């Protein structure tokens, strides 16, 4: 069913690429683990599962971390996937699907813009995490491979992710196209995606970047405070709680939930320091991918330091919608 390569992957290339594109400790550990495996291997080759653990991308922890909050939508999408399966679309041979890669740093407003694209173009947003979870839950061939890797604490290989995307985009809801969310993250992944698409005569039709200056993102993100038990969210400048006197420096004593009066908190990720490393990683990963697609004339950058309506207008222009 899947053109999964059962050929062992040469680890040297995998490890070198993974150290190039990822600075995450987990990836480094995985590379180290894989190098050990290589030494044990007879000819410098390792089986897929071990090779996969060296690959960049998605750690099991990162995937399953979200699973609690996403479990409702995941189970919905699993049953939806099951019913879509019964109508296997002849979509692969269509040559004019909208194949959109949407990029944006944390805080750029992807979460509020993507649903508009979904609705307007009638195409689904395919998140790598959701697709992997659904494939694992559905027990597809590639899903089983992914599960084995994740159960062993490894990273899912690019081959597995591309295999899962390849399967998913055959479903009928992708007949007009789809939005890829969270993939590709590296030029290597972009190349694999391009190869998979070109096998059915397709290619990425739009790459849209939501562009927001880092300092604006810092204000957007670092000003966020939440009320943990209700999930109500506030912003120091844009939506302050009543308890914050104007001009006062926000802290735990004056950042209180409007309804309960309980203290608000900031997410660990929402500090200037954490944001800086997230943005560094984003710029390092994204710029080369934009450069990769530039020659094909599909790349556009939308100024996302504007109101949601203005950003949406920019996206529509970029997509010719
Ligand atoms: C972002 O938008 C705000 C509000 O329109 C503006 O004051 C600011 O100069 C913009 N920042 C940049 C770097 O474009």
CSV table of C-alpha atoms and ligand atoms in Angstrom, one decimal:
chain,number,residue,atom,x,y,z
A,1,UNK,CA,0.0,0.0,0.0
A,2,UNK,CA,2.8,2.4,0.8
A,3,UNK,CA,6.0,2.9,-1.0
A,4,UNK,CA,7.8,2.7,2.3
A,5,UNK,CA,11.4,2.1,1.8
A,6,UNK,CA,12.4,-1.1,3.6
A,7,UNK,CA,16.0,-0.5,2.6
A,8,UNK,CA,18.1,0.5,5.6
A,9,UNK,CA,19.0,4.1,5.6
A,10,UNK,CA,22.6,5.1,5.7
A,11,UNK,CA,23.0,6.6,9.1
A,12,UNK,CA,25.9,8.9,8.3
A,13,UNK,CA,23.7,11.1,6.1
A,14,UNK,CA,20.9,11.0,8.5
A,15,UNK,CA,22.9,12.0,11.5
A,16,UNK,CA,24.7,14.7,9.7
A,17,UNK,CA,21.5,16.2,8.5
A,18,UNK,CA,19.9,16.0,11.8
A,19,UNK,CA,22.7,17.8,13.6
A,20,UNK,CA,22.6,20.4,10.9
A,21,UNK,CA,19.0,21.2,11.1
A,22,UNK,CA,18.2,20.7,14.7
A,23,UNK,CA,19.7,22.0,17.8
A,24,UNK,CA,17.3,20.1,20.1
A,25,UNK,CA,18.9,18.1,22.8
A,26,UNK,CA,16.6,15.2,22.0
A,27,UNK,CA,17.7,15.1,18.4
A,28,UNK,CA,21.3,15.1,19.5
A,29,UNK,CA,20.7,12.3,21.9
A,30,UNK,CA,18.9,10.4,19.1
A,31,UNK,CA,21.9,11.0,16.8
A,32,UNK,CA,24.2,9.7,19.5
A,33,UNK,CA,22.1,6.7,20.0
A,34,UNK,CA,22.0,6.1,16.4
A,35,UNK,CA,25.7,6.4,16.0
A,36,UNK,CA,26.0,3.7,18.7
A,37,UNK,CA,23.6,1.6,16.8
A,38,UNK,CA,25.7,2.1,13.7
A,39,UNK,CA,28.8,0.8,15.4
A,40,UNK,CA,26.8,-2.3,16.2
A,41,UNK,CA,25.6,-2.6,12.7
A,42,UNK,CA,27.4,-4.8,10.3
A,43,UNK,CA,28.0,-2.5,7.4
A,44,UNK,CA,27.3,1.0,8.6
A,45,UNK,CA,23.6,0.5,8.0
A,46,UNK,CA,20.9,0.3,10.5
A,47,UNK,CA,17.3,-0.9,10.3
A,48,UNK,CA,14.6,1.7,9.6
A,49,UNK,CA,13.4,2.1,13.2
A,50,UNK,CA,16.9,2.9,14.4
A,51,UNK,CA,17.7,5.1,11.5
A,52,UNK,CA,14.4,6.9,12.1
A,53,UNK,CA,15.4,7.7,15.6
A,54,UNK,CA,18.2,9.8,14.2
A,55,UNK,CA,15.9,11.9,12.1
A,56,UNK,CA,14.8,15.3,12.9
A,57,UNK,CA,11.3,16.3,13.3
A,58,UNK,CA,8.9,15.0,15.7
A,59,UNK,CA,9.6,13.6,19.1
A,60,UNK,CA,7.2,11.2,20.6
A,61,UNK,CA,7.0,13.5,23.6
A,62,UNK,CA,6.1,16.5,21.5
A,63,UNK,CA,3.5,14.5,19.7
A,64,UNK,CA,1.8,13.0,22.7
A,65,UNK,CA,2.1,16.1,24.8
A,66,UNK,CA,-0.6,17.6,22.7
A,67,UNK,CA,-2.7,14.4,22.7
A,68,UNK,CA,-4.6,15.2,25.9
A,69,UNK,CA,-5.9,18.6,24.7
A,70,UNK,CA,-6.4,17.3,21.2
A,71,UNK,CA,-8.0,14.0,22.1
A,72,UNK,CA,-11.4,15.2,21.4
A,73,UNK,CA,-10.6,16.5,17.9
A,74,UNK,CA,-8.3,13.6,17.3
A,75,UNK,CA,-11.0,11.0,17.9
A,76,UNK,CA,-13.3,13.1,15.7
A,77,UNK,CA,-10.8,13.2,13.0
A,78,UNK,CA,-10.1,9.5,13.4
A,79,UNK,CA,-13.7,8.6,12.8
A,80,UNK,CA,-14.0,11.2,10.1
A,81,UNK,CA,-10.9,9.6,8.5
A,82,UNK,CA,-12.5,6.2,8.7
A,83,UNK,CA,-15.6,7.4,6.8
A,84,UNK,CA,-13.5,9.3,4.3
A,85,UNK,CA,-11.5,6.1,3.7
A,86,UNK,CA,-14.6,4.5,2.2
A,87,UNK,CA,-14.6,7.1,-0.5
A,88,UNK,CA,-11.0,6.9,-1.8
A,89,UNK,CA,-10.6,10.0,-3.9
A,90,UNK,CA,-9.1,10.0,-7.3
A,91,UNK,CA,-7.4,13.1,-6.1
A,92,UNK,CA,-3.9,12.2,-6.7
A,93,UNK,CA,-4.2,12.6,-10.4
A,94,UNK,CA,-5.6,16.1,-10.1
A,95,UNK,CA,-3.2,18.6,-11.3
A,96,UNK,CA,-4.6,21.8,-10.0
A,97,UNK,CA,-5.1,21.3,-6.3
A,98,UNK,CA,-4.2,24.1,-3.9
A,99,UNK,CA,-1.2,22.7,-2.1
A,100,UNK,CA,-0.3,25.3,0.5
A,101,UNK,CA,2.4,25.5,3.0
A,102,UNK,CA,1.6,28.1,5.7
A,103,UNK,CA,4.5,29.4,7.7
A,104,UNK,CA,4.4,31.8,10.6
A,105,UNK,CA,6.4,32.3,13.8
A,106,UNK,CA,4.7,31.7,17.1
A,107,UNK,CA,2.3,34.6,17.7
A,108,UNK,CA,1.9,35.5,14.0
A,109,UNK,CA,-1.8,34.6,13.9
A,110,UNK,CA,-1.7,31.3,12.0
A,111,UNK,CA,-4.3,29.9,14.3
A,112,UNK,CA,-6.8,32.6,13.5
A,113,UNK,CA,-6.0,32.8,9.7
A,114,UNK,CA,-5.8,29.0,8.9
A,115,UNK,CA,-9.6,28.4,9.6
A,116,UNK,CA,-10.5,31.2,7.2
A,117,UNK,CA,-8.4,29.5,4.4
A,118,UNK,CA,-10.0,26.2,5.2
A,119,UNK,CA,-13.5,27.6,4.9
A,120,UNK,CA,-12.9,29.8,1.9
A,121,UNK,CA,-11.0,27.3,-0.2
A,122,UNK,CA,-12.8,24.3,1.2
A,123,UNK,CA,-9.5,22.4,1.9
A,124,UNK,CA,-8.4,20.8,5.1
A,125,UNK,CA,-5.5,21.9,7.3
A,126,UNK,CA,-3.3,18.9,7.8
A,127,UNK,CA,-1.3,19.1,11.0
A,128,UNK,CA,1.6,16.6,11.1
A,129,UNK,CA,0.8,15.7,14.7
A,130,UNK,CA,-2.9,15.0,14.0
A,131,UNK,CA,-2.1,13.0,10.9
A,132,UNK,CA,0.4,10.8,12.8
A,133,UNK,CA,-2.0,10.3,15.7
A,134,UNK,CA,-4.8,9.4,13.3
A,135,UNK,CA,-2.5,7.0,11.3
A,136,UNK,CA,-1.4,5.3,14.5
A,137,UNK,CA,-5.0,5.0,15.8
A,138,UNK,CA,-6.2,3.7,12.4
A,139,UNK,CA,-3.3,1.1,12.4
A,140,UNK,CA,-2.3,1.8,8.9
A,141,UNK,CA,1.0,0.3,7.7
A,142,UNK,CA,2.9,3.5,8.1
A,143,UNK,CA,1.0,4.2,11.3
A,144,UNK,CA,2.4,1.0,12.8
A,145,UNK,CA,5.9,2.0,11.8
A,146,UNK,CA,5.4,5.3,13.4
A,147,UNK,CA,4.0,3.7,16.6
A,148,UNK,CA,7.0,1.4,16.9
A,149,UNK,CA,9.4,4.3,16.6
A,150,UNK,CA,7.5,6.4,19.1
A,151,UNK,CA,7.1,3.6,21.6
A,152,UNK,CA,10.8,3.2,21.5
A,153,UNK,CA,11.2,6.9,22.3
A,154,UNK,CA,12.6,7.7,18.9
A,155,UNK,CA,11.9,10.4,16.4
A,156,UNK,CA,9.6,9.7,13.5
A,157,UNK,CA,11.6,9.7,10.2
A,158,UNK,CA,10.8,12.0,7.3
A,159,UNK,CA,10.0,8.9,5.3
A,160,UNK,CA,7.3,8.0,7.7
A,161,UNK,CA,5.8,11.5,7.9
A,162,UNK,CA,5.8,11.8,4.1
A,163,UNK,CA,4.2,8.3,3.8
A,164,UNK,CA,1.5,9.4,6.2
A,165,UNK,CA,0.9,12.6,4.2
A,166,UNK,CA,0.9,10.7,1.0
A,167,UNK,CA,-1.9,8.5,2.3
A,168,UNK,CA,-3.9,11.3,3.9
A,169,UNK,CA,-4.1,13.5,0.8
A,170,UNK,CA,-5.7,10.7,-1.2
A,171,UNK,CA,-8.8,11.1,0.9
A,172,UNK,CA,-11.8,12.9,-0.7
A,173,UNK,CA,-11.7,16.0,1.5
A,174,UNK,CA,-8.4,16.8,-0.1
A,175,UNK,CA,-9.8,16.8,-3.6
A,176,UNK,CA,-9.4,20.6,-3.9
A,177,UNK,CA,-6.2,20.7,-2.1
A,178,UNK,CA,-4.8,21.0,1.5
A,179,UNK,CA,-2.8,23.1,3.8
A,180,UNK,CA,0.3,21.6,5.4
A,181,UNK,CA,0.9,22.7,8.9
A,182,UNK,CA,4.1,21.9,10.6
A,183,UNK,CA,5.8,20.3,7.6
A,184,UNK,CA,8.2,20.7,5.9
A,185,UNK,CA,10.5,22.1,8.6
A,186,UNK,CA,13.8,21.5,6.7
A,187,UNK,CA,14.9,21.7,3.1
A,188,UNK,CA,15.5,18.0,3.2
A,189,UNK,CA,11.9,17.4,4.2
A,190,UNK,CA,10.8,19.9,1.5
A,191,UNK,CA,12.7,17.8,-1.1
A,192,UNK,CA,11.1,14.6,0.1
A,193,UNK,CA,7.7,16.3,-0.1
A,194,UNK,CA,8.4,17.5,-3.6
A,195,UNK,CA,9.4,14.0,-4.7
A,196,UNK,CA,6.3,12.5,-3.3
A,197,UNK,CA,4.1,15.1,-5.0
A,198,UNK,CA,5.8,14.9,-8.3
A,199,UNK,CA,5.3,11.2,-8.5
A,200,UNK,CA,1.6,12.1,-9.1
A,201,UNK,CA,2.4,15.1,-11.3
A,202,UNK,CA,1.8,17.6,-8.5
A,203,UNK,CA,3.8,20.3,-6.7
A,204,UNK,CA,3.5,22.8,-4.0
A,205,UNK,CA,1.3,25.6,-5.3
A,206,UNK,CA,1.7,28.3,-2.6
A,207,UNK,CA,4.1,29.0,0.2
A,208,UNK,CA,2.7,31.8,2.4
A,209,UNK,CA,4.7,33.3,5.2
A,210,UNK,CA,3.0,35.4,7.8
A,211,UNK,CA,5.6,37.9,8.6
A,212,UNK,CA,5.8,39.7,11.9
A,213,UNK,CA,8.8,41.5,13.3
A,214,UNK,CA,10.3,39.6,16.3
A,215,UNK,CA,9.9,42.6,18.6
A,216,UNK,CA,6.1,42.7,17.9
A,217,UNK,CA,5.9,39.0,18.5
A,218,UNK,CA,7.7,39.5,21.8
A,219,UNK,CA,5.1,42.0,22.9
A,220,UNK,CA,2.2,39.8,21.7
A,221,UNK,CA,3.5,36.7,23.4
A,222,UNK,CA,5.2,37.9,26.5
A,223,UNK,CA,2.2,40.0,27.5
A,224,UNK,CA,0.0,36.9,27.7
A,225,UNK,CA,-1.3,35.8,31.1
A,226,UNK,CA,-3.8,33.0,31.6
A,227,UNK,CA,-6.2,31.9,34.3
A,228,UNK,CA,-5.2,28.3,34.6
A,229,UNK,CA,-8.4,26.6,35.8
A,230,UNK,CA,-10.7,28.4,33.3
A,231,UNK,CA,-8.3,29.0,30.4
A,232,UNK,CA,-9.3,32.7,30.3
A,233,UNK,CA,-6.5,34.7,28.7
A,234,UNK,CA,-5.4,38.2,29.2
A,235,UNK,CA,-2.8,40.5,27.7
A,236,UNK,CA,-1.0,43.2,29.6
A,237,UNK,CA,-1.5,45.8,26.8
A,238,UNK,CA,-4.4,44.5,24.7
A,239,UNK,CA,-6.7,42.8,27.2
A,240,UNK,CA,-5.6,43.6,30.8
A,241,UNK,CA,-7.5,42.3,33.8
A,242,UNK,CA,-9.4,44.8,35.9
A,243,UNK,CA,-6.9,44.3,38.7
A,244,UNK,CA,-4.0,45.8,36.8
A,245,UNK,CA,-3.8,49.6,37.5
A,246,UNK,CA,-3.0,51.5,34.4
A,247,UNK,CA,0.7,52.0,34.0
A,248,UNK,CA,1.6,49.5,36.7
A,249,UNK,CA,4.2,46.8,36.2
A,250,UNK,CA,2.4,43.5,35.9
A,251,UNK,CA,3.1,40.9,38.5
A,252,UNK,CA,1.4,38.1,40.3
A,253,UNK,CA,-0.2,40.4,42.8
A,254,UNK,CA,-2.0,42.7,40.3
A,255,UNK,CA,-2.6,40.2,37.5
A,256,UNK,CA,-5.9,38.5,38.8
A,257,UNK,CA,-8.7,36.8,37.0
A,258,UNK,CA,-11.7,39.1,36.5
A,259,UNK,CA,-14.2,36.5,37.6
A,260,UNK,CA,-12.5,34.6,40.5
A,261,UNK,CA,-9.9,37.1,41.6
A,262,UNK,CA,-7.4,34.2,41.5
A,263,UNK,CA,-3.8,34.9,40.4
A,264,UNK,CA,-3.0,34.6,36.7
A,265,UNK,CA,0.1,32.9,35.4
A,266,UNK,CA,2.3,33.0,32.4
A,267,UNK,CA,3.1,29.9,30.3
A,268,UNK,CA,6.7,28.8,30.5
A,269,UNK,CA,7.0,29.1,26.7
A,270,UNK,CA,5.8,32.7,26.8
A,271,UNK,CA,8.9,34.3,28.3
A,272,UNK,CA,11.2,36.5,26.3
A,273,UNK,CA,14.0,34.0,26.7
A,274,UNK,CA,12.0,31.0,25.5
A,275,UNK,CA,10.5,33.0,22.7
A,276,UNK,CA,13.9,34.0,21.5
A,277,UNK,CA,15.1,30.5,21.0
A,278,UNK,CA,11.8,29.5,19.4
A,279,UNK,CA,12.2,32.4,17.0
A,280,UNK,CA,15.8,31.6,16.3
A,281,UNK,CA,14.8,28.1,15.4
A,282,UNK,CA,12.0,29.3,13.3
A,283,UNK,CA,14.1,31.7,11.3
A,284,UNK,CA,16.9,29.1,10.8
A,285,UNK,CA,14.4,26.5,9.6
A,286,UNK,CA,12.1,28.7,7.6
A,287,UNK,CA,14.3,30.9,5.6
A,288,UNK,CA,16.0,28.0,3.7
A,289,UNK,CA,12.6,26.6,2.8
A,290,UNK,CA,11.4,29.9,1.4
A,291,UNK,CA,14.7,30.0,-0.5
A,292,UNK,CA,14.1,26.5,-1.7
A,293,UNK,CA,10.6,27.3,-3.2
A,294,UNK,CA,11.5,30.8,-4.4
A,295,UNK,CA,12.6,29.8,-7.9
A,296,UNK,CA,9.2,28.2,-8.6
A,297,UNK,CA,7.5,31.5,-8.0
A,298,UNK,CA,5.1,30.3,-5.4
A,299,UNK,CA,6.4,32.1,-2.3
A,300,UNK,CA,4.6,35.1,-0.8
A,301,UNK,CA,5.1,37.0,2.4
A,302,UNK,CA,2.1,38.6,4.0
A,303,UNK,CA,2.6,41.4,6.5
A,304,UNK,CA,1.0,40.1,9.6
A,305,UNK,CA,1.7,43.1,11.8
A,306,UNK,CA,-1.8,44.3,10.9
A,307,UNK,CA,-5.3,43.6,12.0
A,308,UNK,CA,-6.7,40.1,11.3
A,309,UNK,CA,-8.9,41.5,8.6
A,310,UNK,CA,-6.0,43.1,6.8
A,311,UNK,CA,-3.9,40.0,7.2
A,312,UNK,CA,-6.7,38.0,5.7
A,313,UNK,CA,-6.9,40.3,2.7
A,314,UNK,CA,-3.2,39.8,2.2
A,315,UNK,CA,-3.5,36.1,2.3
A,316,UNK,CA,-6.4,36.1,-0.2
A,317,UNK,CA,-4.3,38.1,-2.6
A,318,UNK,CA,-1.4,35.8,-2.2
A,319,UNK,CA,-3.6,32.8,-2.9
A,320,UNK,CA,-5.5,34.5,-5.7
A,321,UNK,CA,-8.7,33.6,-3.8
B,1,LIG,C1,3.8,47.0,13.7
B,1,LIG,O1,2.5,47.6,13.8
B,1,LIG,C2,2.4,48.7,14.7
B,1,LIG,C3,0.9,49.1,14.7
B,1,LIG,O2,0.5,49.4,13.4
B,1,LIG,C4,3.3,49.8,14.3
B,1,LIG,O3,3.2,50.9,15.2
B,1,LIG,C5,4.7,49.3,14.2
B,1,LIG,O4,5.6,50.3,13.7
B,1,LIG,C6,4.8,48.1,13.4
B,1,LIG,N1,6.1,47.5,13.5
B,1,LIG,C7,6.9,47.2,12.5
B,1,LIG,C8,8.3,46.8,12.9
B,1,LIG,O5,6.6,47.3,11.3
